PDB file of C-alpha atoms and ligand atoms in Angstrom:
ATOM      1  CA  UNK K   1      69.569  83.021  80.386  1.00 44.00           C
ATOM      2  CA  UNK K   2      70.178  79.367  81.097  1.00 48.00           C
ATOM      3  CA  UNK K   3      70.679  77.407  77.907  1.00 51.00           C
ATOM      4  CA  UNK K   4      70.314  73.815  76.896  1.00 51.00           C
ATOM      5  CA  UNK K   5      72.910  71.991  74.873  1.00 61.00           C
ATOM      6  CA  UNK K   6      73.702  68.519  73.692  1.00 73.00           C
ATOM      7  CA  UNK K   7      76.954  67.616  75.394  1.00 87.00           C
ATOM      8  CA  UNK K   8      79.755  66.357  73.214  1.00 93.00           C
ATOM      9  CA  UNK K   9      81.971  64.088  75.332  1.00 96.00           C
ATOM     10  CA  UNK K  10      85.265  62.896  73.810  1.00 97.00           C
ATOM     11  CA  UNK K  11      87.267  60.389  75.909  1.00 97.00           C
ATOM     12  CA  UNK K  12      90.964  61.281  76.143  1.00 98.00           C
ATOM     13  CA  UNK K  13      92.411  57.895  77.190  1.00 98.00           C
ATOM     14  CA  UNK K  14      91.271  54.382  78.055  1.00 98.00           C
ATOM     15  CA  UNK K  15      90.673  54.921  81.772  1.00 98.00           C
ATOM     16  CA  UNK K  16      90.578  58.625  82.511  1.00 98.00           C
ATOM     17  CA  UNK K  17      89.729  62.009  81.022  1.00 98.00           C
ATOM     18  CA  UNK K  18      87.208  63.429  78.575  1.00 98.00           C
ATOM     19  CA  UNK K  19      86.985  66.661  76.657  1.00 98.00           C
ATOM     20  CA  UNK K  20      83.643  68.460  76.699  1.00 97.00           C
ATOM     21  CA  UNK K  21      82.871  70.526  73.630  1.00 93.00           C
ATOM     22  CA  UNK K  22      79.950  72.777  72.885  1.00 89.00           C
ATOM     23  CA  UNK K  23      79.792  74.416  76.317  1.00 93.00           C
ATOM     24  CA  UNK K  24      80.576  78.073  76.994  1.00 94.00           C
ATOM     25  CA  UNK K  25      80.916  78.337  80.762  1.00 96.00           C
ATOM     26  CA  UNK K  26      80.453  82.129  80.782  1.00 95.00           C
ATOM     27  CA  UNK K  27      76.738  81.570  80.328  1.00 92.00           C
ATOM     28  CA  UNK K  28      74.863  79.433  82.814  1.00 89.00           C
ATOM     29  CA  UNK K  29      73.875  76.027  81.412  1.00 91.00           C
ATOM     30  CA  UNK K  30      70.416  74.779  82.450  1.00 92.00           C
ATOM     31  CA  UNK K  31      69.983  72.215  85.248  1.00 93.00           C
ATOM     32  CA  UNK K  32      69.752  69.340  82.793  1.00 92.00           C
ATOM     33  CA  UNK K  33      73.067  70.254  81.172  1.00 93.00           C
ATOM     34  CA  UNK K  34      74.755  70.698  84.552  1.00 95.00           C
ATOM     35  CA  UNK K  35      73.483  67.228  85.546  1.00 95.00           C
ATOM     36  CA  UNK K  36      74.853  65.761  82.288  1.00 95.00           C
ATOM     37  CA  UNK K  37      78.244  67.412  82.917  1.00 97.00           C
ATOM     38  CA  UNK K  38      78.260  66.037  86.469  1.00 97.00           C
ATOM     39  CA  UNK K  39      77.512  62.506  85.238  1.00 97.00           C
ATOM     40  CA  UNK K  40      80.237  62.771  82.567  1.00 97.00           C
ATOM     41  CA  UNK K  41      82.637  63.784  85.350  1.00 98.00           C
ATOM     42  CA  UNK K  42      81.721  60.732  87.476  1.00 98.00           C
ATOM     43  CA  UNK K  43      82.233  58.539  84.405  1.00 98.00           C
ATOM     44  CA  UNK K  44      85.530  60.063  83.236  1.00 98.00           C
ATOM     45  CA  UNK K  45      87.117  61.408  86.487  1.00 98.00           C
ATOM     46  CA  UNK K  46      88.735  64.335  84.637  1.00 98.00           C
ATOM     47  CA  UNK K  47      86.924  66.796  82.363  1.00 98.00           C
ATOM     48  CA  UNK K  48      88.539  69.372  80.097  1.00 98.00           C
ATOM     49  CA  UNK K  49      86.582  72.357  78.765  1.00 98.00           C
ATOM     50  CA  UNK K  50      88.746  74.020  76.107  1.00 98.00           C
ATOM     51  CA  UNK K  51      88.633  77.649  74.930  1.00 97.00           C
ATOM     52  CA  UNK K  52      86.974  79.198  77.974  1.00 97.00           C
ATOM     53  CA  UNK K  53      87.140  82.951  78.613  1.00 97.00           C
ATOM     54  CA  UNK K  54      86.180  83.298  82.242  1.00 97.00           C
ATOM     55  CA  UNK K  55      86.107  86.045  84.822  1.00 95.00           C
ATOM     56  CA  UNK K  56      86.966  84.960  88.374  1.00 95.00           C
ATOM     57  CA  UNK K  57      83.237  85.180  89.247  1.00 96.00           C
ATOM     58  CA  UNK K  58      82.444  82.721  86.407  1.00 97.00           C
ATOM     59  CA  UNK K  59      85.120  80.381  87.713  1.00 98.00           C
ATOM     60  CA  UNK K  60      83.579  80.361  91.209  1.00 97.00           C
ATOM     61  CA  UNK K  61      80.076  79.817  89.765  1.00 97.00           C
ATOM     62  CA  UNK K  62      81.292  76.838  87.696  1.00 98.00           C
ATOM     63  CA  UNK K  63      82.958  75.414  90.803  1.00 98.00           C
ATOM     64  CA  UNK K  64      79.549  75.406  92.544  1.00 98.00           C
ATOM     65  CA  UNK K  65      78.132  73.015  89.913  1.00 98.00           C
ATOM     66  CA  UNK K  66      80.181  70.305  91.639  1.00 98.00           C
ATOM     67  CA  UNK K  67      79.440  71.116  95.280  1.00 98.00           C
ATOM     68  CA  UNK K  68      80.384  73.656  97.919  1.00 98.00           C
ATOM     69  CA  UNK K  69      83.409  75.835  97.070  1.00 98.00           C
ATOM     70  CA  UNK K  70      86.364  74.824  99.241  1.00 97.00           C
ATOM     71  CA  UNK K  71      88.200  77.296 101.423  1.00 91.00           C
ATOM     72  CA  UNK K  72      91.895  77.879 100.981  1.00 84.00           C
ATOM     73  CA  UNK K  73      93.550  75.860 103.765  1.00 71.00           C
ATOM     74  CA  UNK K  74      97.025  77.298 103.439  1.00 71.00           C
ATOM     75  CA  UNK K  75      97.798  79.587 106.394  1.00 70.00           C
ATOM     76  CA  UNK K  76      97.660  83.275 105.277  1.00 70.00           C
ATOM     77  CA  UNK K  77     101.283  83.661 106.398  1.00 68.00           C
ATOM     78  CA  UNK K  78     102.203  81.538 103.365  1.00 68.00           C
ATOM     79  CA  UNK K  79     100.091  83.505 100.846  1.00 71.00           C
ATOM     80  CA  UNK K  80     102.305  84.770  98.044  1.00 72.00           C
ATOM     81  CA  UNK K  81     101.927  88.376  96.766  1.00 73.00           C
ATOM     82  CA  UNK K  82      99.656  87.572  93.766  1.00 72.00           C
ATOM     83  CA  UNK K  83      96.883  86.599  96.162  1.00 71.00           C
ATOM     84  CA  UNK K  84      95.958  90.208  96.795  1.00 75.00           C
ATOM     85  CA  UNK K  85      94.587  90.351  93.226  1.00 79.00           C
ATOM     86  CA  UNK K  86      92.321  87.302  93.332  1.00 87.00           C
ATOM     87  CA  UNK K  87      88.934  86.638  94.922  1.00 90.00           C
ATOM     88  CA  UNK K  88      88.710  84.636  98.170  1.00 90.00           C
ATOM     89  CA  UNK K  89      88.786  80.850  97.695  1.00 93.00           C
ATOM     90  CA  UNK K  90      90.709  81.097  94.435  1.00 94.00           C
ATOM     91  CA  UNK K  91      94.345  80.027  94.619  1.00 92.00           C
ATOM     92  CA  UNK K  92      97.012  81.145  92.157  1.00 92.00           C
ATOM     93  CA  UNK K  93      99.551  78.637  90.867  1.00 94.00           C
ATOM     94  CA  UNK K  94     102.467  80.387  89.225  1.00 94.00           C
ATOM     95  CA  UNK K  95     106.223  80.578  88.810  1.00 94.00           C
ATOM     96  CA  UNK K  96     106.043  84.229  87.686  1.00 92.00           C
ATOM     97  CA  UNK K  97     108.174  86.357  89.979  1.00 92.00           C
ATOM     98  CA  UNK K  98     107.754  89.909  91.202  1.00 87.00           C
ATOM     99  CA  UNK K  99     110.678  91.346  93.173  1.00 87.00           C
ATOM    100  CA  UNK K 100     112.210  87.884  93.093  1.00 88.00           C
ATOM    101  CA  UNK K 101     109.257  86.192  94.809  1.00 87.00           C
ATOM    102  CA  UNK K 102     106.795  83.854  93.010  1.00 89.00           C
ATOM    103  CA  UNK K 103     103.306  85.422  92.779  1.00 88.00           C
ATOM    104  CA  UNK K 104     101.651  82.010  93.222  1.00 88.00           C
ATOM    105  CA  UNK K 105     102.072  78.687  95.010  1.00 88.00           C
ATOM    106  CA  UNK K 106     103.636  75.430  93.678  1.00 89.00           C
ATOM    107  CA  UNK K 107     105.809  77.626  91.456  1.00 91.00           C
ATOM    108  CA  UNK K 108     108.521  75.562  89.795  1.00 92.00           C
ATOM    109  CA  UNK K 109     109.001  72.266  88.062  1.00 93.00           C
ATOM    110  CA  UNK K 110     107.978  68.729  88.723  1.00 95.00           C
ATOM    111  CA  UNK K 111     105.455  67.446  91.252  1.00 96.00           C
ATOM    112  CA  UNK K 112     104.960  63.825  92.325  1.00 97.00           C
ATOM    113  CA  UNK K 113     101.607  62.021  92.089  1.00 98.00           C
ATOM    114  CA  UNK K 114      99.194  62.969  94.878  1.00 98.00           C
ATOM    115  CA  UNK K 115      95.560  63.441  95.964  1.00 98.00           C
ATOM    116  CA  UNK K 116      94.803  67.026  97.007  1.00 96.00           C
ATOM    117  CA  UNK K 117      94.224  67.413 100.766  1.00 95.00           C
ATOM    118  CA  UNK K 118      94.480  63.685 101.560  1.00 97.00           C
ATOM    119  CA  UNK K 119      96.185  64.821 104.774  1.00 95.00           C
ATOM    120  CA  UNK K 120      92.863  66.350 105.959  1.00 95.00           C
ATOM    121  CA  UNK K 121      90.049  64.591 107.793  1.00 97.00           C
ATOM    122  CA  UNK K 122      87.642  65.382 104.942  1.00 97.00           C
ATOM    123  CA  UNK K 123      89.782  65.815 101.814  1.00 97.00           C
ATOM    124  CA  UNK K 124      88.702  67.928  98.819  1.00 97.00           C
ATOM    125  CA  UNK K 125      86.213  66.290  96.491  1.00 98.00           C
ATOM    126  CA  UNK K 126      87.367  68.076  93.349  1.00 98.00           C
ATOM    127  CA  UNK K 127      89.978  70.539  92.126  1.00 98.00           C
ATOM    128  CA  UNK K 128      89.627  72.845  89.106  1.00 98.00           C
ATOM    129  CA  UNK K 129      92.459  74.570  87.252  1.00 98.00           C
ATOM    130  CA  UNK K 130      91.951  77.335  84.706  1.00 98.00           C
ATOM    131  CA  UNK K 131      94.995  78.109  82.581  1.00 98.00           C
ATOM    132  CA  UNK K 132      96.009  81.681  81.763  1.00 96.00           C
ATOM    133  CA  UNK K 133      99.674  81.316  80.731  1.00 96.00           C
ATOM    134  CA  UNK K 134     101.452  78.101  79.780  1.00 97.00           C
ATOM    135  CA  UNK K 135     105.077  77.181  79.021  1.00 97.00           C
ATOM    136  CA  UNK K 136     106.025  76.356  75.416  1.00 97.00           C
ATOM    137  CA  UNK K 137     107.229  72.940  76.609  1.00 97.00           C
ATOM    138  CA  UNK K 138     106.641  70.827  79.719  1.00 97.00           C
ATOM    139  CA  UNK K 139     104.424  71.604  82.692  1.00 98.00           C
ATOM    140  CA  UNK K 140     101.919  68.916  81.655  1.00 98.00           C
ATOM    141  CA  UNK K 141      99.577  67.633  84.355  1.00 98.00           C
ATOM    142  CA  UNK K 142      99.277  63.824  84.504  1.00 98.00           C
ATOM    143  CA  UNK K 143      96.162  62.095  85.836  1.00 99.00           C
ATOM    144  CA  UNK K 144      95.998  58.444  86.949  1.00 99.00           C
ATOM    145  CA  UNK K 145      92.797  56.480  87.568  1.00 99.00           C
ATOM    146  CA  UNK K 146      92.662  54.975  91.061  1.00 98.00           C
ATOM    147  CA  UNK K 147      89.803  52.722  89.898  1.00 98.00           C
ATOM    148  CA  UNK K 148      91.947  51.170  87.156  1.00 98.00           C
ATOM    149  CA  UNK K 149      94.767  50.688  89.668  1.00 98.00           C
ATOM    150  CA  UNK K 150      92.403  48.950  92.111  1.00 98.00           C
ATOM    151  CA  UNK K 151      90.705  46.778  89.479  1.00 98.00           C
ATOM    152  CA  UNK K 152      94.012  45.458  88.096  1.00 98.00           C
ATOM    153  CA  UNK K 153      95.942  45.074  91.351  1.00 98.00           C
ATOM    154  CA  UNK K 154      97.554  41.674  91.954  1.00 97.00           C
ATOM    155  CA  UNK K 155      94.941  39.827  94.086  1.00 97.00           C
ATOM    156  CA  UNK K 156      97.656  38.669  96.511  1.00 96.00           C
ATOM    157  CA  UNK K 157      98.781  42.253  97.119  1.00 96.00           C
ATOM    158  CA  UNK K 158      95.165  43.388  97.349  1.00 96.00           C
ATOM    159  CA  UNK K 159      94.387  40.730  99.987  1.00 96.00           C
ATOM    160  CA  UNK K 160      97.334  41.900 102.112  1.00 95.00           C
ATOM    161  CA  UNK K 161      96.088  45.492 101.960  1.00 97.00           C
ATOM    162  CA  UNK K 162      92.334  45.013 102.325  1.00 96.00           C
ATOM    163  CA  UNK K 163      91.053  46.800 105.447  1.00 97.00           C
ATOM    164  CA  UNK K 164      94.350  48.615 106.090  1.00 98.00           C
ATOM    165  CA  UNK K 165      94.744  52.326 106.769  1.00 98.00           C
ATOM    166  CA  UNK K 166      97.598  54.546 105.646  1.00 98.00           C
ATOM    167  CA  UNK K 167      98.998  57.714 107.213  1.00 98.00           C
ATOM    168  CA  UNK K 168      99.415  60.785 105.006  1.00 97.00           C
ATOM    169  CA  UNK K 169     101.563  63.811 105.728  1.00 94.00           C
ATOM    170  CA  UNK K 170     101.867  67.043 103.785  1.00 91.00           C
ATOM    171  CA  UNK K 171     104.032  70.122 104.169  1.00 87.00           C
ATOM    172  CA  UNK K 172     102.444  73.058 102.309  1.00 83.00           C
ATOM    173  CA  UNK K 173     104.741  73.791  99.387  1.00 82.00           C
ATOM    174  CA  UNK K 174     106.287  70.333  99.114  1.00 88.00           C
ATOM    175  CA  UNK K 175     106.465  68.916  95.560  1.00 88.00           C
ATOM    176  CA  UNK K 176     108.526  65.729  96.054  1.00 90.00           C
ATOM    177  CA  UNK K 177     108.505  63.182  98.880  1.00 90.00           C
ATOM    178  CA  UNK K 178     110.790  64.381 101.671  1.00 84.00           C
ATOM    179  CA  UNK K 179     112.047  67.454  99.778  1.00 87.00           C
ATOM    180  CA  UNK K 180     112.066  69.367 103.081  1.00 81.00           C
ATOM    181  CA  UNK K 181     109.995  72.267 101.721  1.00 83.00           C
ATOM    182  CA  UNK K 182     107.325  73.929 103.852  1.00 72.00           C
ATOM    183  CA  UNK K 183     108.149  72.031 107.020  1.00 67.00           C
ATOM    184  CA  UNK K 184     106.659  74.749 109.251  1.00 68.00           C
ATOM    185  CA  UNK K 185     103.075  74.165 108.078  1.00 69.00           C
ATOM    186  CA  UNK K 186     101.955  70.588 107.794  1.00 81.00           C
ATOM    187  CA  UNK K 187      99.081  68.240 108.578  1.00 87.00           C
ATOM    188  CA  UNK K 188      98.614  64.468 108.952  1.00 93.00           C
ATOM    189  CA  UNK K 189      95.698  62.053 108.699  1.00 97.00           C
ATOM    190  CA  UNK K 190      95.034  58.322 108.232  1.00 98.00           C
ATOM    191  CA  UNK K 191      92.537  56.960 105.686  1.00 98.00           C
ATOM    192  CA  UNK K 192      91.711  53.542 104.157  1.00 98.00           C
ATOM    193  CA  UNK K 193      94.188  52.286 101.526  1.00 98.00           C
ATOM    194  CA  UNK K 194      91.228  51.490  99.271  1.00 98.00           C
ATOM    195  CA  UNK K 195      88.543  54.151  99.162  1.00 98.00           C
ATOM    196  CA  UNK K 196      84.928  53.571  98.140  1.00 98.00           C
ATOM    197  CA  UNK K 197      83.652  56.471  96.037  1.00 98.00           C
ATOM    198  CA  UNK K 198      80.435  57.564  97.746  1.00 98.00           C
ATOM    199  CA  UNK K 199      78.662  58.323  94.454  1.00 98.00           C
ATOM    200  CA  UNK K 200      79.859  55.638  92.010  1.00 98.00           C
ATOM    201  CA  UNK K 201      80.349  52.997  94.779  1.00 98.00           C
ATOM    202  CA  UNK K 202      83.544  51.897  92.978  1.00 98.00           C
ATOM    203  CA  UNK K 203      86.778  51.266  94.881  1.00 98.00           C
ATOM    204  CA  UNK K 204      89.978  53.162  94.165  1.00 98.00           C
ATOM    205  CA  UNK K 205      93.577  52.965  95.351  1.00 98.00           C
ATOM    206  CA  UNK K 206      93.916  55.813  97.850  1.00 98.00           C
ATOM    207  CA  UNK K 207      97.632  56.247  98.576  1.00 98.00           C
ATOM    208  CA  UNK K 208     100.199  58.368  96.742  1.00 98.00           C
ATOM    209  CA  UNK K 209     103.949  58.756  96.450  1.00 98.00           C
ATOM    210  CA  UNK K 210     104.096  62.399  97.545  1.00 96.00           C
ATOM    211  CA  UNK K 211     102.106  62.220 100.779  1.00 96.00           C
ATOM    212  CA  UNK K 212     101.605  58.652 102.008  1.00 97.00           C
ATOM    213  CA  UNK K 213     104.067  57.911 104.806  1.00 96.00           C
ATOM    214  CA  UNK K 214     103.231  54.437 106.114  1.00 97.00           C
ATOM    215  CA  UNK K 215     100.637  51.708 106.572  1.00 98.00           C
ATOM    216  CA  UNK K 216      99.232  51.602 110.095  1.00 98.00           C
ATOM    217  CA  UNK K 217      99.738  48.451 112.232  1.00 97.00           C
ATOM    218  CA  UNK K 218     102.357  47.161 109.787  1.00 97.00           C
ATOM    219  CA  UNK K 219     106.099  46.600 110.363  1.00 98.00           C
ATOM    220  CA  UNK K 220     108.123  49.310 108.595  1.00 97.00           C
ATOM    221  CA  UNK K 221     109.852  46.988 106.109  1.00 98.00           C
ATOM    222  CA  UNK K 222     106.528  45.478 105.041  1.00 97.00           C
ATOM    223  CA  UNK K 223     104.859  48.890 104.847  1.00 98.00           C
ATOM    224  CA  UNK K 224     107.677  50.222 102.623  1.00 98.00           C
ATOM    225  CA  UNK K 225     107.505  47.163 100.387  1.00 97.00           C
ATOM    226  CA  UNK K 226     103.712  47.254  99.950  1.00 97.00           C
ATOM    227  CA  UNK K 227     103.531  51.012  99.435  1.00 98.00           C
ATOM    228  CA  UNK K 228     106.362  50.862  96.887  1.00 97.00           C
ATOM    229  CA  UNK K 229     104.436  48.203  94.951  1.00 97.00           C
ATOM    230  CA  UNK K 230     101.247  50.256  95.115  1.00 98.00           C
ATOM    231  CA  UNK K 231     102.895  53.495  93.946  1.00 98.00           C
ATOM    232  CA  UNK K 232     104.594  51.754  91.015  1.00 98.00           C
ATOM    233  CA  UNK K 233     101.394  49.985  90.019  1.00 98.00           C
ATOM    234  CA  UNK K 234      99.146  53.057  90.324  1.00 98.00           C
ATOM    235  CA  UNK K 235     101.518  55.143  88.158  1.00 98.00           C
ATOM    236  CA  UNK K 236     101.649  52.702  85.232  1.00 98.00           C
ATOM    237  CA  UNK K 237     101.388  54.565  81.900  1.00 98.00           C
ATOM    238  CA  UNK K 238      98.231  52.671  80.864  1.00 98.00           C
ATOM    239  CA  UNK K 239      96.268  54.255  83.737  1.00 98.00           C
ATOM    240  CA  UNK K 240      97.412  57.792  82.904  1.00 98.00           C
ATOM    241  CA  UNK K 241      96.175  60.694  80.817  1.00 98.00           C
ATOM    242  CA  UNK K 242      98.811  63.414  80.281  1.00 98.00           C
ATOM    243  CA  UNK K 243      97.273  66.843  79.732  1.00 98.00           C
ATOM    244  CA  UNK K 244      99.219  69.312  77.618  1.00 98.00           C
ATOM    245  CA  UNK K 245      97.737  72.683  78.452  1.00 98.00           C
ATOM    246  CA  UNK K 246      96.350  75.312  76.097  1.00 98.00           C
ATOM    247  CA  UNK K 247      95.461  78.806  77.298  1.00 98.00           C
ATOM    248  CA  UNK K 248      91.764  78.838  78.266  1.00 98.00           C
ATOM    249  CA  UNK K 249      91.498  75.201  79.365  1.00 98.00           C
ATOM    250  CA  UNK K 250      89.307  74.651  82.381  1.00 98.00           C
ATOM    251  CA  UNK K 251      90.104  71.251  83.833  1.00 98.00           C
ATOM    252  CA  UNK K 252      88.324  69.490  86.689  1.00 98.00           C
ATOM    253  CA  UNK K 253      89.411  66.311  88.505  1.00 99.00           C
ATOM    254  CA  UNK K 254      87.969  63.982  91.122  1.00 98.00           C
ATOM    255  CA  UNK K 255      90.330  63.649  94.101  1.00 98.00           C
ATOM    256  CA  UNK K 256      88.406  60.653  95.469  1.00 98.00           C
ATOM    257  CA  UNK K 257      89.439  58.294  92.698  1.00 98.00           C
ATOM    258  CA  UNK K 258      92.406  59.849  90.861  1.00 98.00           C
ATOM    259  CA  UNK K 259      95.902  61.165  91.466  1.00 98.00           C
ATOM    260  CA  UNK K 260      97.780  63.837  89.545  1.00 98.00           C
ATOM    261  CA  UNK K 261     101.376  64.924  89.000  1.00 98.00           C
ATOM    262  CA  UNK K 262     103.215  67.635  87.053  1.00 98.00           C
ATOM    263  CA  UNK K 263     106.123  67.321  84.644  1.00 98.00           C
ATOM    264  CA  UNK K 264     109.098  69.647  84.722  1.00 97.00           C
ATOM    265  CA  UNK K 265     109.236  72.864  82.681  1.00 97.00           C
ATOM    266  CA  UNK K 266     111.878  75.517  81.981  1.00 96.00           C
ATOM    267  CA  UNK K 267     112.306  78.151  84.702  1.00 94.00           C
ATOM    268  CA  UNK K 268     112.480  80.764  81.932  1.00 94.00           C
ATOM    269  CA  UNK K 269     108.879  80.045  80.822  1.00 96.00           C
ATOM    270  CA  UNK K 270     105.842  81.619  82.508  1.00 96.00           C
ATOM    271  CA  UNK K 271     103.064  79.431  83.900  1.00 97.00           C
ATOM    272  CA  UNK K 272      99.914  80.874  85.490  1.00 96.00           C
ATOM    273  CA  UNK K 273      96.758  79.048  86.584  1.00 97.00           C
ATOM    274  CA  UNK K 274      93.827  79.856  88.809  1.00 96.00           C
ATOM    275  CA  UNK K 275      92.601  77.071  91.059  1.00 97.00           C
ATOM    276  CA  UNK K 276      89.506  76.283  93.110  1.00 97.00           C
ATOM    277  CA  UNK K 277      88.464  73.214  95.083  1.00 98.00           C
ATOM    278  CA  UNK K 278      85.146  71.610  95.938  1.00 98.00           C
ATOM    279  CA  UNK K 279      84.686  70.573  99.576  1.00 98.00           C
ATOM    280  CA  UNK K 280      84.535  66.910 100.436  1.00 98.00           C
ATOM    281  CA  UNK K 281      81.250  65.655 101.856  1.00 98.00           C
ATOM    282  CA  UNK K 282      82.485  62.678 103.875  1.00 98.00           C
ATOM    283  CA  UNK K 283      85.432  61.128 105.635  1.00 98.00           C
ATOM    284  CA  UNK K 284      86.901  58.569 103.247  1.00 98.00           C
ATOM    285  CA  UNK K 285      85.670  55.000 103.892  1.00 98.00           C
TER     286      UNK K 285
HETATM  287  C1  OGA Y   1      97.253  71.315  92.156  1.00 62.10           C
HETATM  288  C2  OGA Y   1      98.321  70.683  91.390  1.00 62.10           C
HETATM  289  C3  OGA Y   1      99.446  70.677  89.258  1.00 62.10           C
HETATM  290  C4  OGA Y   1      99.826  71.627  88.175  1.00 62.10           C
HETATM  291  O1  OGA Y   1      96.862  72.437  91.814  1.00 62.10           O
HETATM  292  O2  OGA Y   1      96.746  70.696  93.112  1.00 62.10           O
HETATM  293  O3  OGA Y   1      98.784  69.644  91.766  1.00 62.10           O
HETATM  294  O4  OGA Y   1      99.917  71.167  87.030  1.00 62.10           O
HETATM  295  N1  OGA Y   1      98.699  71.309  90.258  1.00 62.10           N
HETATM  296  O5  OGA Y   1     100.097  72.798  88.462  1.00 62.10           O
HETATM  297 MN1   MN Y   2      97.556  68.853  93.504  1.00 62.10          MN
END
């Protein structure tokens, strides 16, 4: 039975993130509640639903509230062993090892700020993580608002960047710029430096330290200088919400207007998440 509920929305920081209480995602909320959740997501960019006990089928159903479930883009050759135990279109993120090999992708440690799939022609709209095992310390996921970065950017820098495109490159498995991981499977694409969100109509900074290589039609020294300024600005602490995970958190973010990163955690601690994406509906403009 679909149920109706009054959403309780608790903002988690000034610019990004809200916790949604009073929703059990195992049961299907009615259309009105789904619409309210969707609007809260557009307003807050990142939503956290604590204390969820979901089957993989529930996780896929929840993903559909936000659009069409995204396919896994990673070539099957690079699927780690844990993937045989999960449903299609769910990805496993884990450092847990069986026979010395991680059972999931993005296994260990830190990850630089990035937008998921920005190296594709139509990047993912949303990503959802559902936490099953978390380290005692570290392994937080940080989220930065691209709207806040755009709105507060030095007007002189903004004027120099307006209308420019940037090239993005990603090697599957890479976690830091130029770390040389995953060089056999990669993709590249150019998109506008400032992206207009097709639903909110707001503009967001749309480059990131992990994947953005260069500004098009710009001398290299100038491109490096401007991108360096943009990365530093967009990662300022006041634009960030740092999520410390609890088991059972379902967390959803908007890749059109936010970036995310991961902090380091001890190799001796287990971390296991399931992950889905929502397909993008347009080329960024
Ligand atoms: C991702 C990602 C960060 C994390 O799944 O796209 O960047 O905290 N994950 O594992
Ligand atoms: Mn990511």
